[in-house]
XYZ file of C-alpha atoms in Angstrom:
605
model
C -2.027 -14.954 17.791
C 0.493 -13.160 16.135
C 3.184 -15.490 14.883
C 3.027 -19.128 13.537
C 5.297 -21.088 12.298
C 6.804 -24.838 11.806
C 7.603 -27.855 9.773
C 6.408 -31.416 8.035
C 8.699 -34.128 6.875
C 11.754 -34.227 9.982
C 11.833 -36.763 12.905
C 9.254 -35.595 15.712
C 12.187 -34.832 18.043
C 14.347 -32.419 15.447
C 10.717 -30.988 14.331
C 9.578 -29.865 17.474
C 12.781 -28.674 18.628
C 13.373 -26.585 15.413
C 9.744 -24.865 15.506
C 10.617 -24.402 19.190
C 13.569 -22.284 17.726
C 11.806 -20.859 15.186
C 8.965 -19.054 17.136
C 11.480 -17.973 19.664
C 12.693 -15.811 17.060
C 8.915 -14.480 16.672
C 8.962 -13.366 20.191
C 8.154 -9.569 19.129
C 5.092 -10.361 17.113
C 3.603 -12.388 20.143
C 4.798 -12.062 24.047
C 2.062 -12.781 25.488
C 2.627 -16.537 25.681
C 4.068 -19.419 23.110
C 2.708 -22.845 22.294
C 4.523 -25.716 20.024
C 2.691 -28.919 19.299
C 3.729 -32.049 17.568
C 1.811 -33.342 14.415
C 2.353 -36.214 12.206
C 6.094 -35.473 10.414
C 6.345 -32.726 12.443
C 4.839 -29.857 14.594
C 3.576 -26.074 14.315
C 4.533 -22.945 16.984
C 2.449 -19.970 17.443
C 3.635 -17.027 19.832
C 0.102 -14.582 21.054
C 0.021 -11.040 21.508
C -2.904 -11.039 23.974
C -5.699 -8.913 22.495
C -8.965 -10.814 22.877
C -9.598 -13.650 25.362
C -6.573 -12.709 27.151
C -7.458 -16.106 29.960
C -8.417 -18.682 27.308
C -6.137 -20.977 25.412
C -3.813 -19.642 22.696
C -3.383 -22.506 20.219
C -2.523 -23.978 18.074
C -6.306 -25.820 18.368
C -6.841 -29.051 17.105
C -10.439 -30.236 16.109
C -11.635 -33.853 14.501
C -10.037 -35.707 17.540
C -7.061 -34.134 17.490
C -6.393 -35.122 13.584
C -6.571 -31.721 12.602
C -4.593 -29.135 14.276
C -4.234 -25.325 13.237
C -2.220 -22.412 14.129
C -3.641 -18.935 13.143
C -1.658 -15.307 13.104
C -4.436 -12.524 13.170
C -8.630 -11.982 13.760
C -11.357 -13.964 12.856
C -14.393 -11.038 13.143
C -17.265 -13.423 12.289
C -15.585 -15.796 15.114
C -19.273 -16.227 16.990
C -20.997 -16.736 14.436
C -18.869 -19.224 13.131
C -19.099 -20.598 16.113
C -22.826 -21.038 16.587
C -23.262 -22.671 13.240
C -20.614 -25.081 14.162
C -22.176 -26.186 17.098
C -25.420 -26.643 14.953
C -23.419 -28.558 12.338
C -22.861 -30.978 15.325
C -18.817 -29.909 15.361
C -16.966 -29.159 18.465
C -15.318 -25.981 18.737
C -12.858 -25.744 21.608
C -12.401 -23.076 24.303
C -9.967 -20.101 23.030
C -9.722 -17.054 21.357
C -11.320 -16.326 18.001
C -9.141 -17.948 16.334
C -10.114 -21.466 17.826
C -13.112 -21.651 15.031
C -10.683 -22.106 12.578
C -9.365 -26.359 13.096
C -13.577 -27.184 13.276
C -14.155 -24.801 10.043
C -11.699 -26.926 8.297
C -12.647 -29.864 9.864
C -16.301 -29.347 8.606
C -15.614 -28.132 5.412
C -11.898 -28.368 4.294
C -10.181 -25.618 1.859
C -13.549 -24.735 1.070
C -14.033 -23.582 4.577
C -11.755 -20.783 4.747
C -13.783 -18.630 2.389
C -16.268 -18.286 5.151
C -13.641 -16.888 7.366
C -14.090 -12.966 7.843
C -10.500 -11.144 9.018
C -7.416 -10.803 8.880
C -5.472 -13.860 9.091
C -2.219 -16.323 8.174
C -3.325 -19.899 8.673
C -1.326 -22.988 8.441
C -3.289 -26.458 8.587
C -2.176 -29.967 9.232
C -4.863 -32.555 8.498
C -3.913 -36.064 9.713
C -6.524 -37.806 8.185
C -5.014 -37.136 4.220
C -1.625 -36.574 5.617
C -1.689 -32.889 3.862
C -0.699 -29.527 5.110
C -2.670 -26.228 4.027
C -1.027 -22.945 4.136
C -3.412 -20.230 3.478
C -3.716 -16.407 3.714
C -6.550 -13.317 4.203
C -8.016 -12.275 1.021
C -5.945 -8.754 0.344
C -2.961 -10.169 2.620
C -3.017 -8.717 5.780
C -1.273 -11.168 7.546
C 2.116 -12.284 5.596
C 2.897 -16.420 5.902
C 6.463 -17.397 3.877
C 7.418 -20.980 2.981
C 10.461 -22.558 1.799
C 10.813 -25.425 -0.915
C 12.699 -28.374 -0.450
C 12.529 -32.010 1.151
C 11.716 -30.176 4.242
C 8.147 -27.573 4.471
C 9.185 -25.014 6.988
C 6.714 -21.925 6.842
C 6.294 -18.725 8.897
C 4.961 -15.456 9.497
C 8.925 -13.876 8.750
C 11.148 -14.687 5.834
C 14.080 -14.250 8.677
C 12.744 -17.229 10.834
C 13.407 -19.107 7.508
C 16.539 -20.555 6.888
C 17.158 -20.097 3.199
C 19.079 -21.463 0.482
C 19.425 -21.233 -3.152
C 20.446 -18.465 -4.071
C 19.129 -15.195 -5.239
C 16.023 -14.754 -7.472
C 17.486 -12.606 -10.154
C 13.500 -11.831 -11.363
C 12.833 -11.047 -7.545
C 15.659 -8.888 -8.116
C 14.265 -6.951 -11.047
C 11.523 -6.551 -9.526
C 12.946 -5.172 -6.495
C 14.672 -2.612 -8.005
C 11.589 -1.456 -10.011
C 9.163 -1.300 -7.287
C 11.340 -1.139 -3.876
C 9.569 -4.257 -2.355
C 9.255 -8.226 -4.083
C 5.733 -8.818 -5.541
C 4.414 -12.305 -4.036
C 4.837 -15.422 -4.612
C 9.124 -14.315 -4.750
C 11.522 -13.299 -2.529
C 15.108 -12.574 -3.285
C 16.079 -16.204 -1.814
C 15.074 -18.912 -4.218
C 14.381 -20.989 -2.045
C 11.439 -19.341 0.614
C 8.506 -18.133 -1.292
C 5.385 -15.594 -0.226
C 1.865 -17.334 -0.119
C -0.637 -14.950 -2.523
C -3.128 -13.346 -0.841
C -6.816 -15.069 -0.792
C -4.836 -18.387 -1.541
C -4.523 -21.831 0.227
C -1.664 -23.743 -0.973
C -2.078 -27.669 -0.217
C 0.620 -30.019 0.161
C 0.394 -33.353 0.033
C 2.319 -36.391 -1.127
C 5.432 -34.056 -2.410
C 2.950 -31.737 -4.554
C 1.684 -28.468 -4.249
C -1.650 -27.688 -5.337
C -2.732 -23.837 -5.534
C -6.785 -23.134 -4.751
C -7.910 -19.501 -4.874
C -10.782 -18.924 -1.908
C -11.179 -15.492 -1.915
C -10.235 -13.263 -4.682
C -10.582 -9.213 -5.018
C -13.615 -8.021 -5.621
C -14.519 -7.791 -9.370
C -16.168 -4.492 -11.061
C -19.633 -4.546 -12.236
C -20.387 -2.477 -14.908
C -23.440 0.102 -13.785
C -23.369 -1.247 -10.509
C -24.022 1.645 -8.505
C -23.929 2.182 -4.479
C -25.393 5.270 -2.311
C -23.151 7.484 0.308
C -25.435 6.059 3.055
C -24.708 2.263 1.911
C -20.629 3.360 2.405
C -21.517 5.387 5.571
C -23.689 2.495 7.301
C -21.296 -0.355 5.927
C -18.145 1.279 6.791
C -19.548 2.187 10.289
C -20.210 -1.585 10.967
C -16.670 -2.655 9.890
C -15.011 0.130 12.221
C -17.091 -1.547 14.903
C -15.909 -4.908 13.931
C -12.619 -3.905 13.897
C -12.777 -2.278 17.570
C -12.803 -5.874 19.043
C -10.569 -6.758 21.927
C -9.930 -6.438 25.459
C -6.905 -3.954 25.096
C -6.238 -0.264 24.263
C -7.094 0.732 20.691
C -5.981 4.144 18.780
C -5.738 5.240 15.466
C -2.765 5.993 13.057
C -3.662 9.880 11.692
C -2.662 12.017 8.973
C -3.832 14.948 7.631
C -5.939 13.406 4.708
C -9.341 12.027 4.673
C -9.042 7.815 5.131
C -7.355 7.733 8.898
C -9.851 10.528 9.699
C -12.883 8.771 8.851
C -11.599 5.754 10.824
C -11.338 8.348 13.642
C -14.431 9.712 13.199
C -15.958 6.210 13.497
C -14.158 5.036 15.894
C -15.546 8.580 18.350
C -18.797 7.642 16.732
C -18.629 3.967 18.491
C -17.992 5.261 21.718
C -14.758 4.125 21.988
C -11.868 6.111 23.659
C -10.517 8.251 20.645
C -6.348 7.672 21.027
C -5.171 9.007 17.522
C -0.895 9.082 16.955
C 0.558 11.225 14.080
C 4.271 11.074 12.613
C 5.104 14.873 11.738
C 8.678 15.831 9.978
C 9.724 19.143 11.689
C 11.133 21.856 9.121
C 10.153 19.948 6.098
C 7.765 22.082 4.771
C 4.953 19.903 2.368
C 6.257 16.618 3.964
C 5.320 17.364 7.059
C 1.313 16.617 7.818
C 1.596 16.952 11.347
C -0.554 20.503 11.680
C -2.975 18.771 9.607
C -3.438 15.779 11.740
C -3.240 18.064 15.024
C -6.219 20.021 14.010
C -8.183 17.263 12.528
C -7.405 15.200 15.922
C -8.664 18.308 17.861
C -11.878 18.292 15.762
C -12.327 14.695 16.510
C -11.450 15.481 20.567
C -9.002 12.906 20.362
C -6.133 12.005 22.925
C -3.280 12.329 20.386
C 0.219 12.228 20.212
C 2.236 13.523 17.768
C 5.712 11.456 16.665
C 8.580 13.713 15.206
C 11.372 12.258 13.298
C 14.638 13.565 11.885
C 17.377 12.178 9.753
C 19.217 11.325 12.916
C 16.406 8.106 13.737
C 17.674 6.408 9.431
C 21.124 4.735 11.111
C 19.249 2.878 13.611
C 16.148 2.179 11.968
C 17.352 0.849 8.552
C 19.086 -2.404 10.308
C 16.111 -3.133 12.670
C 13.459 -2.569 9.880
C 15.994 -5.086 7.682
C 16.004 -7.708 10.176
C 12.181 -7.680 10.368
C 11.564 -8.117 7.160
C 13.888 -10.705 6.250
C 13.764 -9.879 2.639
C 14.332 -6.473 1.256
C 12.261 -3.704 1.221
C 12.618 -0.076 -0.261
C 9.616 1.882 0.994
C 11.614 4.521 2.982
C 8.299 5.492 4.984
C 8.658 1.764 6.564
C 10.717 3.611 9.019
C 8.455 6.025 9.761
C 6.112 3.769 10.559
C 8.560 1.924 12.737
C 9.437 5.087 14.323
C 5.546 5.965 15.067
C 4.560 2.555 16.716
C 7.717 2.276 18.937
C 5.810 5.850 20.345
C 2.057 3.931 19.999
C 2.797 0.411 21.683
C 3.737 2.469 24.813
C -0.128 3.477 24.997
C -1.728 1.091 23.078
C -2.052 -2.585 21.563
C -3.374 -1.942 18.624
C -4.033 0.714 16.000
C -6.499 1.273 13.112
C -5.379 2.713 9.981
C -7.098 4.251 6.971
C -5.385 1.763 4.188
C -7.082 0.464 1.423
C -9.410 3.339 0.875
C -6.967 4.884 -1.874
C -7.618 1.353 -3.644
C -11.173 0.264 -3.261
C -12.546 4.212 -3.827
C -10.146 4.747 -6.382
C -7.943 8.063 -4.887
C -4.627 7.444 -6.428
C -3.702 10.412 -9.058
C -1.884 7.433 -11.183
C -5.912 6.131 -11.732
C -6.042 9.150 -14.429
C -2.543 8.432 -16.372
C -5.159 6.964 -18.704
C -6.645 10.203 -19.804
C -2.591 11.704 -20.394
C -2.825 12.439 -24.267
C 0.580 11.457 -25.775
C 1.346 14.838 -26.776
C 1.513 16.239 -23.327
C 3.949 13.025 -22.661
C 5.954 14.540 -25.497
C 6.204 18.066 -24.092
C 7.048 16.452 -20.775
C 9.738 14.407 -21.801
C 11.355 17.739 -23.620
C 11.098 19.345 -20.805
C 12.216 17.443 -18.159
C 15.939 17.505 -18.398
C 15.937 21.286 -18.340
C 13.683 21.532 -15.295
C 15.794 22.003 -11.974
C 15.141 19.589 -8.584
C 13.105 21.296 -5.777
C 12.277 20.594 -2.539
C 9.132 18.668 -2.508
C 5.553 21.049 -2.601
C 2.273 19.373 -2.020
C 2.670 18.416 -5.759
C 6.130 16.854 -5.607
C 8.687 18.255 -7.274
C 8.452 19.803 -11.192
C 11.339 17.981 -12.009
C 9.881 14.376 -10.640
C 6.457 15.567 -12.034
C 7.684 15.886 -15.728
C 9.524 13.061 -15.639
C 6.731 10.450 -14.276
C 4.840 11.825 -16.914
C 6.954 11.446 -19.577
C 7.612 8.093 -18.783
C 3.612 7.353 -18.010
C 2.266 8.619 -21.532
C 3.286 6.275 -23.808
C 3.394 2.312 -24.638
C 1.084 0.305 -23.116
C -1.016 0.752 -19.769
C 1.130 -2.082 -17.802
C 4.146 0.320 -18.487
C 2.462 3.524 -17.769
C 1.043 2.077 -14.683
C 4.398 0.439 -13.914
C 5.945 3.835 -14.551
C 4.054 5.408 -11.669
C 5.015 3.141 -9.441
C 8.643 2.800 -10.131
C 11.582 3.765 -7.370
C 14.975 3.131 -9.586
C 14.185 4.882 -13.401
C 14.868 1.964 -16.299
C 17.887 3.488 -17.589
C 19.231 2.991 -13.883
C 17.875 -0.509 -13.748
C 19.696 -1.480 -16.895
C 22.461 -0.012 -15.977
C 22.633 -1.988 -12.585
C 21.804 -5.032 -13.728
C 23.683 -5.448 -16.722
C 20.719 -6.079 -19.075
C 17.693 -3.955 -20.258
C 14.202 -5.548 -19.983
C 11.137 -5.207 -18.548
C 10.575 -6.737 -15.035
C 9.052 -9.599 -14.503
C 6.078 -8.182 -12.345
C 5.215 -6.304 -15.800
C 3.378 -8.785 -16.946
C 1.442 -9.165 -14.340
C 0.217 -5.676 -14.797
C -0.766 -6.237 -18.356
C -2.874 -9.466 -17.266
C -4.644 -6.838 -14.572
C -5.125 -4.336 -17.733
C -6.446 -7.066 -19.838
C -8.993 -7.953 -18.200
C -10.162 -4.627 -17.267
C -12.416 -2.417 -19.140
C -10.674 1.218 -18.331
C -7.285 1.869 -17.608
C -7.990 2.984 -13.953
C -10.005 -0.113 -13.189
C -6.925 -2.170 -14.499
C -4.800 -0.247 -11.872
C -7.239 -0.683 -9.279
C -6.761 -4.282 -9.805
C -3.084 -4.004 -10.283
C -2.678 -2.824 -6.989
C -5.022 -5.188 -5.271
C -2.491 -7.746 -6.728
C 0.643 -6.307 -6.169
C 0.944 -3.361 -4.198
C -1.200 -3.403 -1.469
C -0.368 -6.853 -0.075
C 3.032 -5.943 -0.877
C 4.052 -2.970 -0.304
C 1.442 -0.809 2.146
C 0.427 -3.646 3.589
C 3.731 -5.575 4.179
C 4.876 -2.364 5.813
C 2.411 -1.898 8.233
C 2.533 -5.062 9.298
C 5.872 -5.884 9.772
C 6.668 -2.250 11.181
C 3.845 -2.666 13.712
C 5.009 -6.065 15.104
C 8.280 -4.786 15.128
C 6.923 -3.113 17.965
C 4.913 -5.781 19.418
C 1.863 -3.764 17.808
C -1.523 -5.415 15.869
C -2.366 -3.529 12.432
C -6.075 -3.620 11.908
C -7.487 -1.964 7.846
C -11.394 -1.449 8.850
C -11.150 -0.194 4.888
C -10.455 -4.118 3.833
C -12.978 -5.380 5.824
C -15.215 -7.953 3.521
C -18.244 -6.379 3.518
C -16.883 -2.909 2.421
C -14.556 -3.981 -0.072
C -17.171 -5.798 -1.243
C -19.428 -2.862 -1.408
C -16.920 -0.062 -2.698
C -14.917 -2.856 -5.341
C -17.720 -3.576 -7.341
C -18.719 -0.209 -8.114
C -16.101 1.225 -11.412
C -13.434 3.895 -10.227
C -14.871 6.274 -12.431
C -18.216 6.222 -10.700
C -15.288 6.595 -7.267
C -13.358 9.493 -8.579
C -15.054 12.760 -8.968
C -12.614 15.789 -9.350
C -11.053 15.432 -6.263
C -11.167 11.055 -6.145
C -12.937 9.390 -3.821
C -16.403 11.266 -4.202
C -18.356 8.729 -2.798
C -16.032 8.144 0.558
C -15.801 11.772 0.886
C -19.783 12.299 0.830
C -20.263 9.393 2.687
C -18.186 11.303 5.716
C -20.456 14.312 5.583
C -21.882 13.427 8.885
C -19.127 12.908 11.431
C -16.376 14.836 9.521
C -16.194 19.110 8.520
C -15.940 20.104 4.913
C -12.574 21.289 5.339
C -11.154 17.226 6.499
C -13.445 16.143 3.803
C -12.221 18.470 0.851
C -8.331 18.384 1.847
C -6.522 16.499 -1.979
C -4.605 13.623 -1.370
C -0.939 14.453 -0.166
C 0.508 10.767 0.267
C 2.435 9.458 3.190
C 6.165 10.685 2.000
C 9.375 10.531 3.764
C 12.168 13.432 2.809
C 14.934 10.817 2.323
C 16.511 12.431 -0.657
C 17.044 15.461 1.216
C 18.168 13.238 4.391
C 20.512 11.099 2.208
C 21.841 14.420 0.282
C 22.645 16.115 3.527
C 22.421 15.077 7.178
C 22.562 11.676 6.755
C 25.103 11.497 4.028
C 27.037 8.889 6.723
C 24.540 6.272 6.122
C 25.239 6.551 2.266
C 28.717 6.200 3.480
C 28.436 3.685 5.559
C 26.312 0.869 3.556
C 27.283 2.039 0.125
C 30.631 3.478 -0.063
C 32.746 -0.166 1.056
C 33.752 -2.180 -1.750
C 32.744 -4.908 -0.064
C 29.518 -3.658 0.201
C 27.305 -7.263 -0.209
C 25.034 -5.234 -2.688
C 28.027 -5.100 -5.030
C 27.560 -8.638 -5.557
C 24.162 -7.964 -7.089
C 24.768 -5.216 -9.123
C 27.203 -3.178 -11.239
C 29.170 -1.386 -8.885
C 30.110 1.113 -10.714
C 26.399 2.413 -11.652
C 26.103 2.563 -7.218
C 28.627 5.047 -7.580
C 27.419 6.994 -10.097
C 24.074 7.019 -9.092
C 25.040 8.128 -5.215
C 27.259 10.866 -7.094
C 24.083 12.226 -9.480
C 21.997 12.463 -6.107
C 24.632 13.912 -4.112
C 24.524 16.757 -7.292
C 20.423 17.434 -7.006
C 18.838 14.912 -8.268
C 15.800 14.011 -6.345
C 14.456 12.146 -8.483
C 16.434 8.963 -7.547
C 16.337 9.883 -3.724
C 13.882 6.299 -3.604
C 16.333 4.969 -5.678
C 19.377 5.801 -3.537
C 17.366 4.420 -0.490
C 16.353 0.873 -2.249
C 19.924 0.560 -2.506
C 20.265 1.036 1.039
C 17.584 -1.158 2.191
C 18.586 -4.065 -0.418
C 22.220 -3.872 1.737
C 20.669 -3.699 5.165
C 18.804 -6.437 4.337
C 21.766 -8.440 2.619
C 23.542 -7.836 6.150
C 21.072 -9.390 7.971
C 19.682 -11.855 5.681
C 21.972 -12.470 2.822
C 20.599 -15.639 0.329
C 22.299 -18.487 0.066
């Protein structure tokens, strides 16, 4: 299944009728067939995308009699298993798809059940015999589920399905504008909230009670791990992932993650379909030589996916509606762009995400080892240094800047500094008020409890970026084209594995020693030794010049909604500075234009 959704606490007639409604507009994620049940105060949808079991059942199942009855978005790998020691247990499991193990797991076990569950999944539970409903996601957030307060619980796997109300999150807002996307449990409506990853929220009686079943995995100090443990364990989760009764390919760029998953997924015997997005005559953005010559080393059956500034007008408003909340990342519509292409080919893809996390390959792991000095040279420097187009390194300009914004204060703000799409001076200026974001102190909790600096932004992203951001993205782009998402890098057993080990035992000189030895095998030197070049879109250029109308167009009104939100005066001069050179608020200029496409579509109230 690929959509759920529905409600507790309306008349059984107005319930059904409204999840009815609710995972019609899910249709995309699921065509294959849809299914609404009634339960006690009201009834759950789910809408399928037919990738395993294609003839059984879709759900939602129901277990204990029918008391407990559970809809589930995404892959249960372990599913036989589970199944098998069920049926020992003396529990029924009933004919389906993998995700039919999931009612008798809770029915066996409760809460406590789900951290036995190995995949990617959204869950939502209702359990007749206490009356209480469980809403519960993967452990790194895979598969999204939303919520909204009030005397009605509606959930479901889109914040659009949702209805709203209360107004805008101001926080969510901040936060927004620092990072491009809203770190979980907000949105920018008040009123519909994100379930955190690895968390089962319970509700019961009018309360909400929050139980942690699967956190991130924790560094051990000295623990240590061997290329052939990442190899062999790796291998296995590629394997796991390759499950299904439909065509499977692989997302490619020219960098090491996607092409191990390739290489794996050759090694497997599986058909080797590999799809590549490639930027014609934009020099360093473009990977798409790079992921043509690795794909011909592989002897894959790929397809390569241009995209010019001409695909931004229409891909902005259908990425928006998606969503259902805002979201800045401008190389969400490149993704959108590439699995239109895929989903005429295949049903699912595999993608190298979560490799840059677990074997620490970020550059932003090392802002630990800046000496403040150089931060003060950089910051001297960086009004004087001219915008460039981007080379592999980024721009000077952008570099110096980063950096003098990374080496000083505390590691939550350096960390927060790499990460952040509108500069503070901006955000203060849009907002009316200068502060640190909200989401900042969630950073320094990740730093405090971490021994090193890049350790406490490994965990910082396995809090806040990765569900949030890469893997939000992927997700919701993929759907968008009726298209499943699968991270063989998040699998349980490798995470597991590659988490515990400290990133400094990960990095090397090039990061990711371990991952990149562990390739040796199936992949040449010159895949394995390539530095990490980030998936980038050239929107400030796009936005600057040949797609200047969709500034225009979504910024220039003066009854542009985002006006509402923010100074409107600091839009204009911001658009104006970037129209003059300034790339570094190209992201900027496009979270603006996101945060109004998705105010068009979805405005709060």
């Amino acid at each position: 299944m690929c959509g759920i959704c529905g409600s507790l606490a309306m008349t059984p007639g107005l319930a059904f009728a409204e999840a009815g409604a609710m995972v019609g507009r899910l249709a995309h994620r699921g065509p294959g067939d849809r299914a609404v049940v009634a339960t006690p105060g009201g009834a759950m949808a789910s809408a399928r995308l037919h990738v395993t079991a294609p003839g059984e059942p879709s759900g939602p199942y129901s277990a204990a009699g029918g008391r407990v009855t559970a809809a589930v978005n995404g892959e249960i790998w372990n599913h036989a298993d589970l199944r098998r020691d069920l049926s020992l247990l003396g529990f029924d499991v009933p004919p389906g798809a993998d995700t039919a193990v999931v009612a008798p797991l809770f029915e066996a076990f409760g809460v406590a059940g789900l951290s036995r569950l190995r995949g990617m999944f959204a869950v939502a539970i209702h359990d007749a015999r206490d009356g209480s409903t469980v809403l519960a996601r993967d452990r790194f957030g895979i598969k999204p589920l939303y919520w909204q307060t009030g005397p009605v619980l509606r959930y479901a796997s889109e914040a659009g399905v949702l209805p709203g109300g209360g107004g805008v999150d101001h926080d969510a807002l901040a936060d927004y504008l620092a990072l491009g996307f809203v770190p979980a449990p907000r949105t920018l409506g008040r009123a519909v909230r994100k379930v955190p990853p690895g968390t089962a929220l319970v509700f019961r009686g009018g309360h909400v009670r929050e139980v942690v079943f699967a956190p991130p995995p924790e560094v051990e100090i000295g623990a240590a791990i061997t290329s052939a443990e990442v190899r062999e364990t790796l291998a296995a989760a590629v394997r796991r992932h390759l499950m299904g009764d439909v065509p499977i390919g692989v997302y490619l760029s020219g960098g090491l993650d996607s092409a191990a998953v390739a290489a794996l997924v050759a090694n497997a015997g599986a058909p080797l379909r590999t799809f590549a997005l490639s930027f014609p005559g934009e020099g360093a953005y473009d990977e798409g030589a790079a992921a043509r010559r690795t794909a011909a080393l592989l002897g894959a059956h790929h397809t390569e996916v241009p995209m010019g500034p001409d695909r931004l007008a229409e891909l902005l408003p259908l990425a928006a509606s998606r969503f259902g909340e805002p979201f800045g990342d401008p190389s969400a519509l490149a993704v959108l762009a590439l699995s239109q292409v895929a989903a005429r080919d295949v049903t699912v893809v595999l993608t190298g995400t979560g490799a840059d996390e677990l074997f620490a390959g970020y550059a932003r792991y090392r802002l630990g080892k800046i000496p403040s000095a150089v931060g003060g040279l950089a910051r001297a420097a960086s009004p004087f240094l001219p915008a460039s187009r981007r080379t592999r390194w980024g721009t000077v300009g952008s570099l110096a800047r980063k950096l003098a914004r990374a080496s000083h204060r505390d590691p939550a703000h350096r960390y927060l500094s790499a990460l952040e799409v509108v500069p503070a001076a901006w955000r203060a200026r849009l907002l009316g008020r200068d502060e640190p974001p909200p989401v900042a102190e969630r950073f320094r909790e990740c730093f405090a409890k971490s021994a090193t600096f890049a350790d406490g932004a490994r965990k910082a992203d396995f809090a806040v970026y990765l569900p949030d951001d890469l893997l939000a993205k992927e997700d919701r782009m993929s759907m968008a084209a009726t298209l499943e998402n699968r991270v063989p890098f998040l699998d349980d057993a490798v995470a597991d594995l590659a988490g515990r080990v400290t990133a400094s035992r990960h990095q090397g000189l090039r990061g990711k020693r371990l991952l990149r030895s562990a390739m040796a095998p199936h992949l040449p030197a010159e895949i394995r030794r390539r530095p990490k070049h980030g998936f980038a879109v050239p929107v400030s250029e796009w936005l600057r010049g040949p797609a200047q109308s969709v500034v225009k167009d979504h910024l220039g009104p003066r009854d542009a909604r985002v006006r509402d939100l923010v100074d409107g005066a600091a839009v204009d001069d911001l658009v104006r500075e970037h129209s003059r050179g300034d790339d570094g608020l190209g992201l900027a200029l496009h979270a603006l234009l996101a945060l109004e496409a998705s105010l068009r579509v979805h405005r709060p109230r």
